[in-house]
Short mmCIF file of C-alpha atoms and ligand atoms in Angstrom, two decimals:
data_model
loop_
_atom_site.label_atom_id
_atom_site.label_comp_id
_atom_site.label_asym_id
_atom_site.label_seq_id
_atom_site.Cartn_x
_atom_site.Cartn_y
_atom_site.Cartn_z
CA UNK A 13 4.85 21.30 -9.46
CA UNK A 14 4.11 17.55 -10.30
CA UNK A 15 7.42 15.96 -12.01
CA UNK A 16 6.05 15.36 -15.88
CA UNK A 17 8.75 12.59 -17.41
CA UNK A 18 6.47 12.83 -20.91
CA UNK A 19 7.56 16.40 -21.29
CA UNK A 20 11.09 15.22 -21.06
CA UNK A 21 10.31 11.99 -23.07
CA UNK A 22 11.49 9.67 -20.50
CA UNK A 23 9.98 6.70 -20.61
CA UNK A 24 7.48 7.00 -16.99
CA UNK A 25 8.00 3.46 -15.00
CA UNK A 26 5.05 3.94 -13.40
CA UNK A 27 3.08 3.75 -17.02
CA UNK A 28 4.19 -0.04 -17.25
CA UNK A 29 2.26 -2.90 -16.10
CA UNK A 30 2.44 -3.48 -12.17
CA UNK A 31 0.79 -7.03 -12.28
CA UNK A 32 2.83 -10.03 -12.22
CA UNK A 33 0.71 -13.23 -12.70
CA UNK A 34 2.99 -15.44 -11.76
CA UNK A 35 3.30 -13.41 -8.70
CA UNK A 36 -0.46 -13.55 -7.92
CA UNK A 37 -0.80 -17.17 -8.72
CA UNK A 38 2.15 -18.61 -6.74
CA UNK A 39 0.35 -16.54 -3.75
CA UNK A 40 -3.09 -18.39 -4.52
CA UNK A 41 -1.26 -21.61 -4.72
CA UNK A 42 1.15 -21.68 -2.09
CA UNK A 43 -0.77 -19.68 0.82
CA UNK A 44 -1.91 -22.40 3.05
CA UNK A 45 -3.92 -21.13 5.92
CA UNK A 46 -4.41 -22.29 9.50
CA UNK A 47 -7.38 -20.98 11.37
CA UNK A 48 -4.79 -19.10 13.52
CA UNK A 49 -3.44 -17.01 10.66
CA UNK A 50 -6.78 -15.68 9.08
CA UNK A 51 -7.56 -14.89 12.60
CA UNK A 52 -4.30 -12.88 13.02
CA UNK A 53 -5.26 -11.04 9.44
CA UNK A 54 -8.72 -10.59 10.23
CA UNK A 55 -7.20 -8.76 13.37
CA UNK A 56 -4.60 -6.80 11.45
CA UNK A 57 -7.41 -5.46 9.28
CA UNK A 58 -10.02 -4.65 12.34
CA UNK A 59 -6.75 -3.01 13.61
CA UNK A 60 -7.19 -0.83 10.53
CA UNK A 61 -4.27 -1.61 8.50
CA UNK A 62 -4.34 -2.85 4.99
CA UNK A 63 -3.49 -6.15 3.90
CA UNK A 64 -0.21 -7.46 2.06
CA UNK A 65 -1.00 -9.61 -0.87
CA UNK A 66 -0.07 -12.41 0.69
CA UNK A 67 -2.34 -11.77 3.67
CA UNK A 68 -5.42 -11.01 0.89
CA UNK A 69 -4.23 -15.15 -0.43
CA UNK A 70 -4.73 -16.13 3.42
CA UNK A 71 -8.41 -15.06 3.58
CA UNK A 72 -9.15 -16.25 0.16
CA UNK A 73 -7.73 -19.72 0.94
CA UNK A 74 -9.42 -19.57 4.08
CA UNK A 75 -12.11 -22.48 3.94
CA UNK A 76 -14.52 -24.05 6.16
CA UNK A 77 -18.04 -22.73 7.19
CA UNK A 78 -16.63 -21.35 10.63
CA UNK A 79 -13.75 -19.70 8.84
CA UNK A 80 -16.08 -17.95 6.37
CA UNK A 81 -18.36 -16.83 8.97
CA UNK A 82 -15.36 -15.35 10.90
CA UNK A 83 -14.66 -13.25 7.72
CA UNK A 84 -17.76 -11.99 6.93
CA UNK A 85 -18.12 -11.12 10.68
CA UNK A 86 -14.62 -9.46 10.54
CA UNK A 87 -16.16 -7.06 7.29
CA UNK A 88 -19.44 -6.43 9.36
CA UNK A 89 -17.41 -5.21 12.17
CA UNK A 90 -14.94 -2.91 10.22
CA UNK A 91 -17.92 -1.66 8.68
CA UNK A 92 -19.40 -0.84 11.58
CA UNK A 93 -15.88 0.62 13.24
CA UNK A 94 -15.12 2.51 10.11
CA UNK A 95 -17.85 3.89 8.48
CA UNK A 96 -20.84 3.13 10.88
CA UNK A 97 -24.46 2.97 9.15
CA UNK A 98 -24.07 5.50 6.35
CA UNK A 99 -25.35 4.54 2.63
CA UNK A 100 -24.15 6.93 0.05
CA UNK A 101 -26.92 7.11 -2.89
CA UNK A 102 -26.38 7.95 -6.56
CA UNK A 103 -27.47 7.16 -10.17
CA UNK A 104 -25.82 6.23 -13.45
CA UNK A 105 -26.70 8.57 -16.13
CA UNK A 106 -25.62 6.99 -19.67
CA UNK A 107 -24.74 9.77 -22.17
CA UNK A 108 -23.55 7.81 -25.31
CA UNK A 109 -23.51 4.13 -26.16
CA UNK A 110 -21.49 4.85 -29.60
CA UNK A 111 -18.27 2.45 -29.24
CA UNK A 112 -15.05 1.51 -31.30
CA UNK A 113 -13.89 -1.19 -29.03
CA UNK A 114 -15.26 -4.89 -28.98
CA UNK A 115 -15.33 -5.97 -25.52
CA UNK A 116 -17.38 -9.52 -25.86
CA UNK A 117 -19.52 -9.03 -22.69
CA UNK A 118 -21.08 -5.46 -23.32
CA UNK A 119 -24.00 -4.66 -25.61
CA UNK A 120 -22.33 -1.61 -26.65
CA UNK A 121 -19.42 -3.15 -28.66
CA UNK A 122 -18.97 -2.10 -31.89
CA UNK A 123 -19.69 -5.58 -33.83
CA UNK A 124 -23.52 -5.53 -32.22
CA UNK A 125 -24.95 -3.96 -35.41
CA UNK A 126 -28.53 -4.76 -33.04
CA UNK A 127 -27.43 -1.81 -30.64
CA UNK A 128 -29.69 1.28 -30.99
CA UNK A 129 -26.81 3.97 -30.96
CA UNK A 130 -27.61 7.36 -29.43
CA UNK A 131 -25.58 10.22 -28.12
CA UNK A 132 -27.62 12.52 -25.79
CA UNK A 133 -27.72 16.23 -26.79
CA UNK A 134 -27.50 19.20 -24.52
CA UNK A 135 -31.54 19.39 -24.23
CA UNK A 136 -31.30 15.51 -23.99
CA UNK A 137 -28.88 15.67 -21.28
CA UNK A 138 -30.65 18.29 -19.54
CA UNK A 139 -33.87 16.80 -19.23
CA UNK A 140 -32.38 13.56 -18.21
CA UNK A 141 -30.80 15.59 -15.35
CA UNK A 142 -34.08 17.27 -13.99
CA UNK A 143 -35.65 13.82 -14.00
CA UNK A 144 -33.08 12.90 -11.83
CA UNK A 145 -33.34 15.85 -9.71
CA UNK A 146 -36.89 15.43 -9.73
CA UNK A 147 -36.27 11.83 -7.83
CA UNK A 148 -33.94 13.08 -5.39
CA UNK A 149 -30.48 12.49 -6.57
CA UNK A 150 -27.73 14.75 -6.17
CA UNK A 151 -24.65 12.31 -7.03
CA UNK A 152 -24.48 10.81 -10.47
CA UNK A 153 -21.90 9.41 -12.55
CA UNK A 154 -21.90 9.84 -16.42
CA UNK A 155 -21.46 6.74 -18.68
CA UNK A 156 -19.87 6.60 -22.06
CA UNK A 157 -19.01 3.97 -24.55
CA UNK A 158 -15.07 4.88 -26.10
CA UNK A 159 -15.57 6.54 -29.39
CA UNK A 160 -13.76 9.94 -30.96
CA UNK A 161 -16.99 12.06 -30.04
CA UNK A 162 -16.37 11.30 -26.46
CA UNK A 163 -13.47 13.70 -26.19
CA UNK A 164 -12.21 15.14 -23.12
CA UNK A 165 -13.52 18.51 -24.24
CA UNK A 166 -17.21 17.02 -24.73
CA UNK A 167 -17.39 15.18 -21.11
CA UNK A 168 -16.09 18.38 -19.69
CA UNK A 169 -18.91 20.07 -21.38
CA UNK A 170 -21.50 17.61 -20.22
CA UNK A 171 -20.32 17.89 -16.53
CA UNK A 172 -20.36 21.61 -16.80
CA UNK A 173 -23.92 21.44 -18.59
CA UNK A 174 -24.88 18.82 -15.47
CA UNK A 175 -23.89 20.93 -12.85
CA UNK A 176 -25.52 23.82 -14.35
CA UNK A 177 -28.95 22.16 -14.27
CA UNK A 178 -31.33 23.30 -11.31
CA UNK A 179 -35.21 22.41 -11.12
CA UNK A 180 -37.19 23.33 -7.72
CA UNK A 181 -34.63 22.73 -4.86
CA UNK A 182 -32.89 19.96 -7.04
CA UNK A 183 -29.47 20.01 -8.31
CA UNK A 184 -26.39 17.56 -8.93
CA UNK A 185 -23.54 18.57 -6.43
CA UNK A 186 -21.22 15.53 -7.36
CA UNK A 187 -20.61 14.29 -11.02
CA UNK A 188 -18.52 11.18 -11.30
CA UNK A 189 -17.40 9.43 -14.62
CA UNK A 190 -16.84 6.25 -15.91
CA UNK A 191 -15.79 6.74 -19.58
CA UNK A 192 -12.65 5.24 -21.39
CA UNK A 193 -9.03 5.58 -20.13
CA UNK A 194 -7.44 9.27 -21.37
CA UNK A 195 -4.33 10.35 -21.59
CA UNK A 196 -2.58 13.19 -19.31
CA UNK A 197 -4.13 16.23 -21.56
CA UNK A 198 -7.39 14.51 -21.53
CA UNK A 199 -7.53 13.84 -17.86
CA UNK A 200 -6.34 17.48 -17.17
CA UNK A 201 -9.12 18.86 -19.39
CA UNK A 202 -11.87 16.32 -17.80
CA UNK A 203 -10.34 17.53 -14.30
CA UNK A 204 -10.60 20.98 -14.50
CA UNK A 205 -14.32 20.63 -14.96
CA UNK A 206 -14.94 19.79 -11.65
CA UNK A 207 -15.44 16.02 -11.48
CA UNK A 208 -15.53 13.94 -8.37
CA UNK A 209 -14.42 10.36 -9.08
CA UNK A 210 -12.65 9.38 -12.62
CA UNK A 211 -13.82 5.41 -12.98
CA UNK A 212 -12.01 2.95 -15.19
CA UNK A 213 -12.73 -0.52 -14.51
CA UNK A 214 -9.48 -2.96 -15.71
CA UNK A 215 -12.19 -5.61 -16.34
CA UNK A 216 -9.76 -8.40 -16.20
CA UNK A 217 -6.14 -8.15 -14.59
CA UNK A 218 -5.47 -11.11 -16.06
CA UNK A 219 -3.32 -10.35 -19.15
CA UNK A 220 -3.89 -13.26 -21.37
CA UNK A 221 -7.20 -13.48 -20.27
CA UNK A 222 -7.95 -9.54 -21.33
CA UNK A 223 -6.94 -10.12 -24.74
CA UNK A 224 -9.48 -13.23 -25.12
CA UNK A 225 -12.20 -10.66 -24.43
CA UNK A 226 -11.24 -7.70 -25.91
CA UNK A 227 -11.25 -7.96 -29.51
CA UNK A 228 -10.58 -4.71 -31.22
CA UNK A 229 -10.27 -1.09 -30.55
CA UNK A 230 -8.13 0.81 -28.29
CA UNK A 231 -9.23 -1.08 -25.30
CA UNK A 232 -7.32 -4.17 -26.55
CA UNK A 233 -3.82 -2.69 -25.16
CA UNK A 234 -3.80 -4.04 -21.54
CA UNK A 235 -1.08 -1.62 -20.42
CA UNK A 236 -2.62 1.33 -21.49
CA UNK A 237 -6.06 0.67 -19.50
CA UNK A 238 -3.79 -0.87 -16.53
CA UNK A 239 -1.92 2.81 -16.10
CA UNK A 240 -5.33 4.85 -17.15
CA UNK A 241 -5.43 6.05 -13.31
CA UNK A 242 -1.62 6.81 -13.24
CA UNK A 243 -2.22 9.24 -15.64
CA UNK A 244 -5.36 10.49 -14.19
CA UNK A 245 -3.09 11.46 -11.08
CA UNK A 246 -0.15 12.92 -13.21
CA UNK A 247 -2.97 15.52 -14.48
CA UNK A 248 -4.16 16.04 -10.57
CA UNK A 249 -6.96 13.67 -10.35
CA UNK A 250 -6.32 12.15 -7.05
CA UNK A 251 -9.87 10.60 -6.62
CA UNK A 252 -10.10 7.41 -8.98
CA UNK A 253 -12.08 4.37 -8.58
CA UNK A 254 -10.39 0.84 -9.86
CA UNK A 255 -12.97 -1.91 -10.74
CA UNK A 256 -12.72 -5.48 -12.05
CA UNK A 257 -15.69 -7.59 -14.03
CA UNK A 258 -16.19 -10.35 -12.03
CA UNK A 259 -16.73 -13.56 -14.50
CA UNK A 260 -14.16 -13.01 -17.10
CA UNK A 261 -11.55 -14.76 -15.29
CA UNK A 262 -10.99 -16.42 -11.63
CA UNK A 263 -12.54 -14.46 -9.10
CA UNK A 264 -9.28 -15.00 -6.74
CA UNK A 265 -6.92 -13.61 -9.20
CA UNK A 266 -9.26 -10.41 -9.95
CA UNK A 267 -9.44 -9.78 -5.88
CA UNK A 268 -5.50 -9.90 -5.86
CA UNK A 269 -5.28 -7.67 -9.26
CA UNK A 270 -7.77 -5.23 -7.22
CA UNK A 271 -5.54 -5.28 -4.11
CA UNK A 272 -2.27 -4.81 -6.13
CA UNK A 273 -3.71 -2.13 -7.91
CA UNK A 274 -4.56 -0.17 -4.68
CA UNK A 275 -1.46 -0.60 -3.20
CA UNK A 276 0.52 0.32 -6.39
CA UNK A 277 -1.79 3.80 -6.50
CA UNK A 278 -0.85 3.91 -2.72
CA UNK A 279 2.70 3.57 -3.25
CA UNK A 280 3.22 5.67 -5.98
CA UNK A 281 0.80 8.75 -4.99
CA UNK A 282 0.08 8.28 -1.45
CA UNK A 283 -3.50 7.92 -2.24
CA UNK A 284 -5.42 4.90 -2.78
CA UNK A 285 -8.01 4.44 -5.11
CA UNK A 286 -11.61 6.37 -3.70
CA UNK A 287 -13.49 3.43 -4.56
CA UNK A 288 -13.55 -0.14 -5.75
CA UNK A 289 -16.24 -1.80 -7.69
CA UNK A 290 -16.89 -5.39 -8.15
CA UNK A 291 -19.74 -5.47 -10.99
CA UNK A 292 -20.41 -9.24 -12.07
CA UNK A 293 -21.57 -9.95 -15.77
CA UNK A 294 -24.97 -9.41 -16.62
CA UNK A 295 -27.11 -10.70 -19.66
CA UNK A 296 -26.51 -8.42 -22.85
CA UNK A 297 -27.22 -9.15 -26.35
CA UNK A 298 -25.69 -12.22 -27.70
CA UNK A 299 -23.63 -12.75 -24.44
CA UNK A 300 -21.66 -15.72 -25.26
CA UNK A 301 -19.00 -16.41 -22.78
CA UNK A 302 -17.66 -19.39 -21.02
CA UNK A 303 -19.40 -19.91 -18.18
CA UNK A 304 -16.06 -21.56 -16.07
CA UNK A 305 -15.57 -18.25 -14.48
CA UNK A 306 -19.14 -17.41 -13.26
CA UNK A 307 -18.78 -15.90 -10.21
CA UNK A 308 -21.46 -17.57 -7.70
CA UNK A 309 -23.43 -15.85 -5.08
CA UNK A 310 -21.13 -17.54 -2.34
CA UNK A 311 -17.80 -16.60 -3.80
CA UNK A 312 -19.11 -13.08 -4.37
CA UNK A 313 -20.56 -12.23 -0.85
CA UNK A 314 -17.09 -13.70 0.47
CA UNK A 315 -14.66 -11.75 -2.10
CA UNK A 316 -16.57 -8.74 -0.99
CA UNK A 317 -15.89 -8.96 2.66
CA UNK A 318 -12.31 -9.88 1.66
CA UNK A 319 -12.10 -6.70 -0.20
CA UNK A 320 -13.51 -4.72 2.52
CA UNK A 321 -10.85 -6.55 4.83
CA UNK A 322 -8.05 -5.88 2.81
CA UNK A 323 -8.34 -2.11 1.80
CA UNK A 324 -10.27 -0.95 4.88
CA UNK A 325 -10.36 2.66 4.09
CA UNK A 326 -11.62 2.22 0.09
CA UNK A 327 -14.94 2.96 -0.65
CA UNK A 328 -17.03 -0.07 -2.10
CA UNK A 329 -19.61 0.38 -4.81
CA UNK A 330 -22.51 -2.35 -5.24
CA UNK A 331 -24.81 -1.63 -8.30
CA UNK A 332 -28.23 -2.48 -9.55
CA UNK A 333 -26.48 -5.32 -11.32
CA UNK A 334 -27.13 -7.45 -8.45
CA UNK A 335 -30.74 -8.56 -7.18
CA UNK A 336 -31.95 -6.86 -4.26
CA UNK A 337 -31.41 -9.92 -1.91
CA UNK A 338 -27.69 -10.17 -2.61
CA UNK A 339 -27.81 -6.40 -2.32
CA UNK A 340 -29.31 -6.47 0.95
CA UNK A 341 -26.77 -9.42 2.68
CA UNK A 342 -23.75 -8.03 0.80
CA UNK A 343 -24.30 -4.12 2.25
CA UNK A 344 -23.59 -5.42 5.63
CA UNK A 345 -20.01 -6.42 4.62
CA UNK A 346 -18.63 -2.86 4.08
CA UNK A 347 -20.41 -1.53 1.12
CA UNK A 348 -20.32 2.19 1.28
CA UNK A 349 -22.19 3.10 -2.15
CA UNK A 350 -25.08 1.80 -3.97
CA UNK A 351 -27.21 3.36 -6.52
CA UNK A 352 -31.02 3.64 -6.64
CA UNK A 353 -33.73 4.06 -9.44
CA UNK A 354 -30.90 3.16 -11.77
CA UNK A 355 -32.02 3.03 -15.46
CA UNK A 356 -29.51 1.98 -18.33
CA UNK A 357 -31.25 3.16 -21.55
CA UNK A 358 -30.26 6.53 -22.57
CA UNK A 359 -33.05 9.15 -22.20
CA UNK A 360 -35.08 6.74 -20.31
CA UNK A 361 -35.09 8.68 -16.73
CA UNK A 362 -36.88 11.61 -18.65
CA UNK A 363 -39.33 9.20 -20.97
CA UNK A 364 -41.17 7.20 -19.21
CA UNK A 365 -43.27 5.80 -21.77
CA UNK A 366 -41.25 2.44 -22.03
CA UNK A 367 -40.67 0.89 -18.57
CA UNK A 368 -39.31 -2.57 -19.82
CA UNK A 369 -35.75 -3.61 -20.42
CA UNK A 370 -34.63 -3.80 -24.12
CA UNK A 371 -31.21 -5.30 -24.45
CA UNK A 372 -30.94 -3.34 -27.69
CA UNK A 373 -30.87 -0.52 -26.05
CA UNK A 374 -29.03 -1.07 -23.33
CA UNK A 375 -25.41 -2.44 -22.00
CA UNK A 376 -26.82 -5.17 -19.60
CA UNK A 377 -29.59 -6.04 -18.12
CA UNK A 378 -30.19 -4.94 -14.30
CA UNK A 379 -31.20 -6.82 -11.55
CA UNK A 380 -32.65 -4.16 -9.14
CA UNK A 381 -35.17 -1.87 -10.87
CA UNK A 382 -36.18 -0.42 -7.58
CA UNK A 383 -37.13 3.36 -7.25
CA UNK A 384 -34.84 5.34 -5.50
CA UNK A 385 -37.40 6.13 -3.12
CA UNK A 386 -38.12 2.12 -2.70
CA UNK A 387 -34.35 1.86 -1.99
CA UNK A 388 -34.24 4.50 0.59
CA UNK A 389 -37.46 2.91 2.01
CA UNK A 390 -35.77 -0.03 2.89
CA UNK A 391 -32.82 1.27 4.10
CA UNK A 392 -34.41 2.73 6.87
CA UNK A 393 -36.64 -0.21 7.64
CA UNK A 394 -32.69 -1.90 8.38
CA UNK A 395 -31.50 1.42 10.36
CA UNK A 396 -28.98 2.24 7.53
CA UNK A 397 -28.83 6.22 7.20
CA UNK A 398 -29.17 6.88 3.62
CA UNK A 399 -26.53 10.09 2.42
CA UNK A 400 -26.92 12.39 -0.49
CA UNK A 401 -23.35 13.92 1.39
CA UNK A 402 -20.99 15.69 -1.37
CA UNK A 403 -19.38 17.88 1.46
CA UNK A 404 -15.73 16.81 1.61
CA UNK A 405 -14.71 17.17 -1.85
CA UNK A 406 -16.41 20.59 -2.29
CA UNK A 407 -14.58 21.46 0.98
CA UNK A 408 -11.53 20.04 -0.85
CA UNK A 409 -11.28 17.28 1.82
CA UNK A 410 -9.99 14.69 -0.72
CA UNK A 411 -9.10 11.25 0.59
CA UNK A 412 -12.09 11.30 2.96
CA UNK A 413 -12.43 7.65 3.42
CA UNK A 414 -8.82 7.88 4.76
CA UNK A 415 -9.92 10.93 6.96
CA UNK A 416 -12.94 8.86 7.85
CA UNK A 417 -10.62 6.07 8.90
CA UNK A 418 -7.29 8.08 10.36
CA UNK A 419 -8.59 11.07 11.80
CA UNK A 420 -10.50 10.28 15.22
CA UNK A 421 -14.26 11.73 15.55
CA UNK A 422 -13.92 12.61 11.75
CA UNK A 423 -17.54 10.21 11.21
CA UNK A 424 -19.13 11.75 14.25
CA UNK A 425 -18.00 15.54 13.11
CA UNK A 426 -18.58 15.28 9.69
CA UNK A 427 -19.93 12.39 7.91
CA UNK A 428 -23.00 11.35 10.18
CA UNK A 429 -24.02 15.21 10.35
CA UNK A 430 -23.74 15.89 6.68
CA UNK A 431 -25.82 12.32 6.16
CA UNK A 432 -28.34 13.59 8.06
CA UNK A 433 -28.57 17.15 6.37
CA UNK A 434 -29.09 15.68 3.17
CA UNK A 435 -31.52 12.95 4.24
CA UNK A 436 -33.54 15.73 6.13
CA UNK A 437 -33.19 17.67 2.57
CA UNK A 438 -34.44 14.63 0.98
CA UNK A 439 -37.44 14.32 3.10
CA UNK A 440 -38.34 17.48 3.17
CA UNK A 441 -38.10 17.81 -0.71
CA UNK A 442 -39.14 14.29 -2.11
CA UNK A 443 -40.34 12.09 0.82
CA UNK A 444 -43.32 10.01 0.45
CA UNK A 445 -45.91 8.38 2.46
CA UNK A 446 -44.61 6.36 5.68
CA UNK A 447 -40.87 6.90 4.46
CA UNK A 448 -41.08 10.56 6.01
CA UNK A 449 -41.73 9.43 9.39
CA UNK A 450 -39.29 6.56 8.89
CA UNK A 451 -36.84 9.06 8.22
CA UNK A 452 -36.87 11.44 10.83
CA UNK A 453 -36.95 8.71 13.40
CA UNK A 454 -33.87 7.38 11.66
CA UNK A 455 -32.43 11.00 11.83
CA UNK A 456 -33.84 11.42 15.31
CA UNK A 457 -31.69 8.17 16.32
CA UNK A 458 -28.62 9.40 14.84
CA UNK A 459 -28.34 12.76 16.36
CA UNK A 460 -28.96 10.98 19.82
CA UNK A 461 -25.27 9.29 18.97
CA UNK A 462 -23.42 12.36 18.17
CA UNK A 463 -21.75 14.74 20.91
CA UNK A 464 -23.62 17.30 22.31
CA UNK A 465 -22.32 20.41 20.57
CA UNK A 466 -22.38 18.74 17.18
CA UNK A 467 -25.94 17.65 17.64
CA UNK A 468 -26.80 20.87 18.56
CA UNK A 469 -25.67 22.61 15.19
CA UNK A 470 -26.70 19.63 13.21
CA UNK A 471 -30.53 20.31 14.70
CA UNK A 472 -30.35 24.04 14.20
CA UNK A 473 -29.39 23.28 10.09
CA UNK A 474 -32.61 20.76 10.31
CA UNK A 475 -34.65 23.73 11.50
CA UNK A 476 -33.34 25.97 8.67
CA UNK A 477 -33.87 23.30 6.23
CA UNK A 478 -37.36 22.83 7.50
CA UNK A 479 -37.67 26.60 7.05
CA UNK A 480 -36.57 26.50 3.17
CA UNK A 481 -32.68 26.58 3.26
CA UNK A 482 -30.34 24.10 1.16
CA UNK A 483 -27.60 22.74 0.84
CA UNK A 484 -26.15 22.89 4.65
CA UNK A 485 -22.97 21.17 5.41
CA UNK A 486 -20.28 20.78 7.80
N1 SAM B 517 -16.63 2.39 -22.23
C1 SAM B 517 -15.93 2.68 -20.82
C2 SAM B 517 -15.07 1.23 -20.59
O1 SAM B 517 -15.56 0.34 -20.98
O2 SAM B 517 -14.41 1.86 -19.50
C3 SAM B 517 -16.89 2.61 -19.71
C4 SAM B 517 -18.14 2.82 -19.42
S1 SAM B 517 -18.47 0.85 -19.41
C5 SAM B 517 -20.00 1.26 -20.29
C6 SAM B 517 -18.70 0.74 -18.07
C7 SAM B 517 -18.53 -0.81 -17.33
O3 SAM B 517 -19.59 -1.71 -17.46
C8 SAM B 517 -17.40 -1.35 -17.89
O4 SAM B 517 -15.97 -1.41 -17.49
C9 SAM B 517 -17.88 -3.08 -17.90
O5 SAM B 517 -16.82 -3.34 -16.60
C10 SAM B 517 -19.00 -2.75 -17.51
N2 SAM B 517 -19.70 -3.75 -18.02
C11 SAM B 517 -19.96 -4.20 -19.56
N3 SAM B 517 -20.67 -4.94 -20.05
C12 SAM B 517 -21.31 -5.55 -19.12
C13 SAM B 517 -22.27 -6.72 -18.66
N4 SAM B 517 -22.82 -7.51 -19.95
N5 SAM B 517 -22.28 -6.85 -17.26
C14 SAM B 517 -22.04 -6.17 -16.17
N6 SAM B 517 -21.26 -5.22 -16.57
C15 SAM B 517 -20.57 -4.83 -17.66
FE1 SF4 B 518 -17.39 -0.11 -25.31
FE2 SF4 B 518 -17.11 0.12 -22.34
FE3 SF4 B 518 -18.78 -1.84 -23.69
FE4 SF4 B 518 -16.32 -2.17 -23.95
S1 SF4 B 518 -17.07 -2.26 -21.98
S2 SF4 B 518 -17.76 -2.27 -25.76
S3 SF4 B 518 -15.40 0.13 -24.52
S4 SF4 B 518 -18.86 0.72 -24.08
#
């Protein structure tokens, strides 16, 4: 049984802030790397060791076109060595946008009286899930504002509802959550409903900056948010996602904060975050933020490559906040998951009457509104292997990114065959036009790279899929 300090009323040190802004600034300001040091740090990462804060600062402070290219090349190489060419696909599903908080950057903030507030009821949620299944989605993330209506019991109810929706061959096999931080009991309730990852983004790791953007409501408490995923761990959720919202404060500080957070989780719970997200601020209703910290495309590309190298075995999530062009480039630096066919307006997957983005109904504006089919088509054109795999989590193999990384042959035995099988299902059930041929070609290329026995059993399962069986995995 896990130690539960809250039951004994002992203050738990792990629920205290582990970010020391002076330490982080000191490292950023005083680490002056030469080219050899930068290369040594890249080599350490390629040797599959995660980086310390000081080593992360070495990469952050590396300058000059050649060294930057070496960092990007290191990230490309690590991605190829560790993750191969798979890209996992998912879609966000906004369930409710009521909110008691006042985050300056968000269209859902309580003070935004223009926002059209909505919470999906069961039948609306089911319709949305059916529409997502009709597109071929298998993995979704439920997104919520912070409001007493969105209790742990309510979220758990939504999760069970989503898993129960089956349309044709469609079903959702992994439900992740992006919602407010909960207390330990709350996390336990949501965890027991069978979620995949619970994501909470710190937005900015800088405590003073944090106060400037979070003007009211529970979210104003920096420490409570920072320790959210410690409580999740205490509640038995060992699959968690962290993130920072780039544009609120200096990007270099946020990268250090993310690495510190990842290292903290690993040190305390022996399991780092499953995923890291790095959204950049997008336009939302009456967004009136200081542009001092706007993260340029160049800095964004650099920071993704640095994150890849700093935390080699953590999944990196890139969303439709970015344009297709930026997504195309950043994918190479080690992104492992992207969304496709994303819509943010509540109810808009099933209600297709109004295709225009309307900021009064959305949290922010996205920059990639391509359908899932279009995103898959482009991935195939670039020889990526689109994947809807949910196998590890359902087989109880949690911490799969770590296994991909540390267990020899894991990717070739599990990840690639499962990606192939889920793509085969997609092509049989939802593939259209040229995508079908491109998809089978990519499947063929990847089968050829598998060991004979694994390739044989994957081919055998593909035949069963063609004959109508579904949900086959290793
Ligand atoms: N309400 C919950 C919270 O704040 O944690 C969870 C969901 S919130 C809808 C999801 C994330 O969207 C936030 O954590 C924030 O990083 C991001 N976000 C908010 N406003 C944004 C904007 N204008 N542009 C890009 N991302 C934004
Ligand atoms: Fe509410 Fe989350 Fe938006 Fe903040 S980011 S206003 S908590 S929905």
